[in-house]
mmCIF file of C-alpha atoms in Angstrom:
data_model
loop_
_atom_site.group_PDB
_atom_site.id
_atom_site.type_symbol
_atom_site.label_atom_id
_atom_site.label_comp_id
_atom_site.label_asym_id
_atom_site.label_seq_id
_atom_site.Cartn_x
_atom_site.Cartn_y
_atom_site.Cartn_z
ATOM 1 C CA MET X 239 -76.660 -14.004 -98.820
ATOM 2 C CA SER X 240 -75.140 -11.383 -101.104
ATOM 3 C CA ARG X 241 -76.653 -10.455 -104.445
ATOM 4 C CA PRO X 242 -74.769 -11.235 -107.660
ATOM 5 C CA ARG X 243 -73.065 -8.157 -109.039
ATOM 6 C CA THR X 244 -72.270 -7.157 -112.566
ATOM 7 C CA VAL X 245 -69.799 -4.553 -113.704
ATOM 8 C CA PRO X 246 -71.012 -2.831 -116.872
ATOM 9 C CA SER X 247 -68.566 -1.318 -119.322
ATOM 10 C CA VAL X 248 -70.232 1.789 -120.703
ATOM 11 C CA ALA X 249 -68.951 5.153 -121.824
ATOM 12 C CA LEU X 250 -69.631 7.894 -119.289
ATOM 13 C CA GLY X 251 -68.615 10.524 -121.792
ATOM 14 C CA ALA X 252 -67.817 10.665 -125.472
ATOM 15 C CA ASP X 253 -66.367 14.119 -126.048
ATOM 16 C CA GLY X 254 -64.428 14.198 -129.294
ATOM 17 C CA LEU X 255 -65.582 10.865 -130.690
ATOM 18 C CA PRO X 256 -68.906 9.696 -132.069
ATOM 19 C CA ALA X 257 -71.300 8.182 -129.554
ATOM 20 C CA PHE X 258 -73.203 6.582 -132.439
ATOM 21 C CA VAL X 259 -72.241 5.313 -135.907
ATOM 22 C CA ASP X 260 -74.927 4.574 -138.495
ATOM 23 C CA LEU X 261 -73.674 1.929 -140.921
ATOM 24 C CA ARG X 262 -76.944 1.442 -142.791
ATOM 25 C CA GLY X 263 -76.331 1.427 -146.529
ATOM 26 C CA HIS X 264 -72.693 0.324 -146.224
ATOM 27 C CA PRO X 265 -71.653 -3.090 -147.571
ATOM 28 C CA ASP X 266 -70.958 -6.002 -145.240
ATOM 29 C CA LEU X 267 -68.033 -8.420 -145.627
ATOM 30 C CA PHE X 268 -69.806 -10.117 -148.553
ATOM 31 C CA GLY X 269 -70.944 -6.942 -150.312
ATOM 32 C CA ARG X 270 -74.553 -7.060 -149.078
ATOM 33 C CA GLU X 271 -76.096 -3.771 -147.960
ATOM 34 C CA LEU X 272 -76.424 -3.309 -144.196
ATOM 35 C CA LEU X 273 -80.040 -2.461 -143.413
ATOM 36 C CA VAL X 274 -80.197 -2.005 -139.624
ATOM 37 C CA THR X 275 -76.630 -1.712 -138.327
ATOM 38 C CA GLU X 276 -76.346 1.179 -135.901
ATOM 39 C CA THR X 277 -73.611 0.953 -133.270
ATOM 40 C CA GLY X 278 -72.942 2.734 -130.015
ATOM 41 C CA PHE X 279 -69.319 3.505 -130.914
ATOM 42 C CA ALA X 280 -68.322 5.000 -127.551
ATOM 43 C CA ASP X 281 -69.893 2.052 -125.701
ATOM 44 C CA GLU X 282 -67.996 -0.411 -127.916
ATOM 45 C CA ILE X 283 -64.728 1.307 -126.991
ATOM 46 C CA ALA X 284 -65.769 1.139 -123.318
ATOM 47 C CA ALA X 285 -66.548 -2.573 -123.677
ATOM 48 C CA ALA X 286 -63.081 -3.193 -125.111
ATOM 49 C CA ALA X 287 -61.566 -1.289 -122.178
ATOM 50 C CA GLY X 288 -63.695 -3.427 -119.850
ATOM 51 C CA LEU X 289 -61.896 -6.517 -121.116
ATOM 52 C CA LEU X 290 -58.621 -4.986 -119.942
ATOM 53 C CA MET X 291 -59.991 -3.731 -116.610
ATOM 54 C CA GLY X 292 -61.477 -7.105 -115.741
ATOM 55 C CA GLN X 293 -64.671 -8.046 -113.934
ATOM 56 C CA ALA X 294 -63.342 -9.384 -110.645
ATOM 57 C CA ASP X 295 -60.350 -8.592 -108.436
ATOM 58 C CA GLU X 296 -58.012 -7.230 -111.122
ATOM 59 C CA ALA X 297 -58.161 -3.758 -109.487
ATOM 60 C CA ILE X 298 -57.684 -1.816 -112.736
ATOM 61 C CA PRO X 299 -60.103 1.135 -112.308
ATOM 62 C CA MET X 300 -59.740 2.677 -115.763
ATOM 63 C CA VAL X 301 -58.112 2.306 -119.159
ATOM 64 C CA LEU X 302 -56.631 5.127 -121.215
ATOM 65 C CA VAL X 303 -57.176 4.503 -124.938
ATOM 66 C CA ARG X 304 -54.594 6.122 -127.199
ATOM 67 C CA GLY X 305 -54.178 6.143 -130.966
ATOM 68 C CA LEU X 306 -57.843 5.473 -131.727
ATOM 69 C CA THR X 307 -58.807 6.582 -135.226
ATOM 70 C CA TRP X 308 -62.195 6.649 -136.962
ATOM 71 C CA SER X 309 -63.801 8.247 -139.990
ATOM 72 C CA ALA X 310 -67.364 8.714 -138.707
ATOM 73 C CA PRO X 311 -68.715 12.214 -138.031
ATOM 74 C CA ASP X 312 -68.964 13.385 -134.406
ATOM 75 C CA VAL X 313 -72.501 12.433 -133.339
ATOM 76 C CA PRO X 314 -73.821 13.342 -129.860
ATOM 77 C CA ALA X 315 -75.178 10.719 -127.460
ATOM 78 C CA ALA X 316 -78.652 12.282 -127.690
ATOM 79 C CA VAL X 317 -79.227 10.413 -130.974
ATOM 80 C CA LEU X 318 -79.108 7.122 -129.032
ATOM 81 C CA VAL X 319 -82.510 7.928 -127.479
ATOM 82 C CA ARG X 320 -85.050 6.444 -129.867
ATOM 83 C CA PRO X 321 -88.693 7.448 -130.174
ATOM 84 C CA ALA X 322 -90.999 4.993 -128.354
ATOM 85 C CA GLU X 323 -92.367 3.578 -131.620
ATOM 86 C CA HIS X 324 -88.836 2.562 -132.711
ATOM 87 C CA ASP X 325 -87.645 1.260 -129.335
ATOM 88 C CA LEU X 326 -87.910 -2.522 -128.949
ATOM 89 C CA PHE X 327 -87.246 -2.470 -125.191
ATOM 90 C CA ARG X 328 -89.936 -0.123 -123.824
#
């Protein structure tokens, strides 16, 4: 019997765009301050590309994203590694 397989959509590299965007302090849709919103920007772009590539027999090995704009500063992926006391999954 074969094992179930999953195909993750993650960014293998993020050169030239922020790997991480900290939105804490910004207002949400209703004007309330965001307190904990930190996003893996590059991984969100990869997840969107994953929707186009498919998860089964679509045979689309990669997606080229063009025209992407953002206003966040370039932040390296190293900031995604949290200290143990702030990491909920260790």
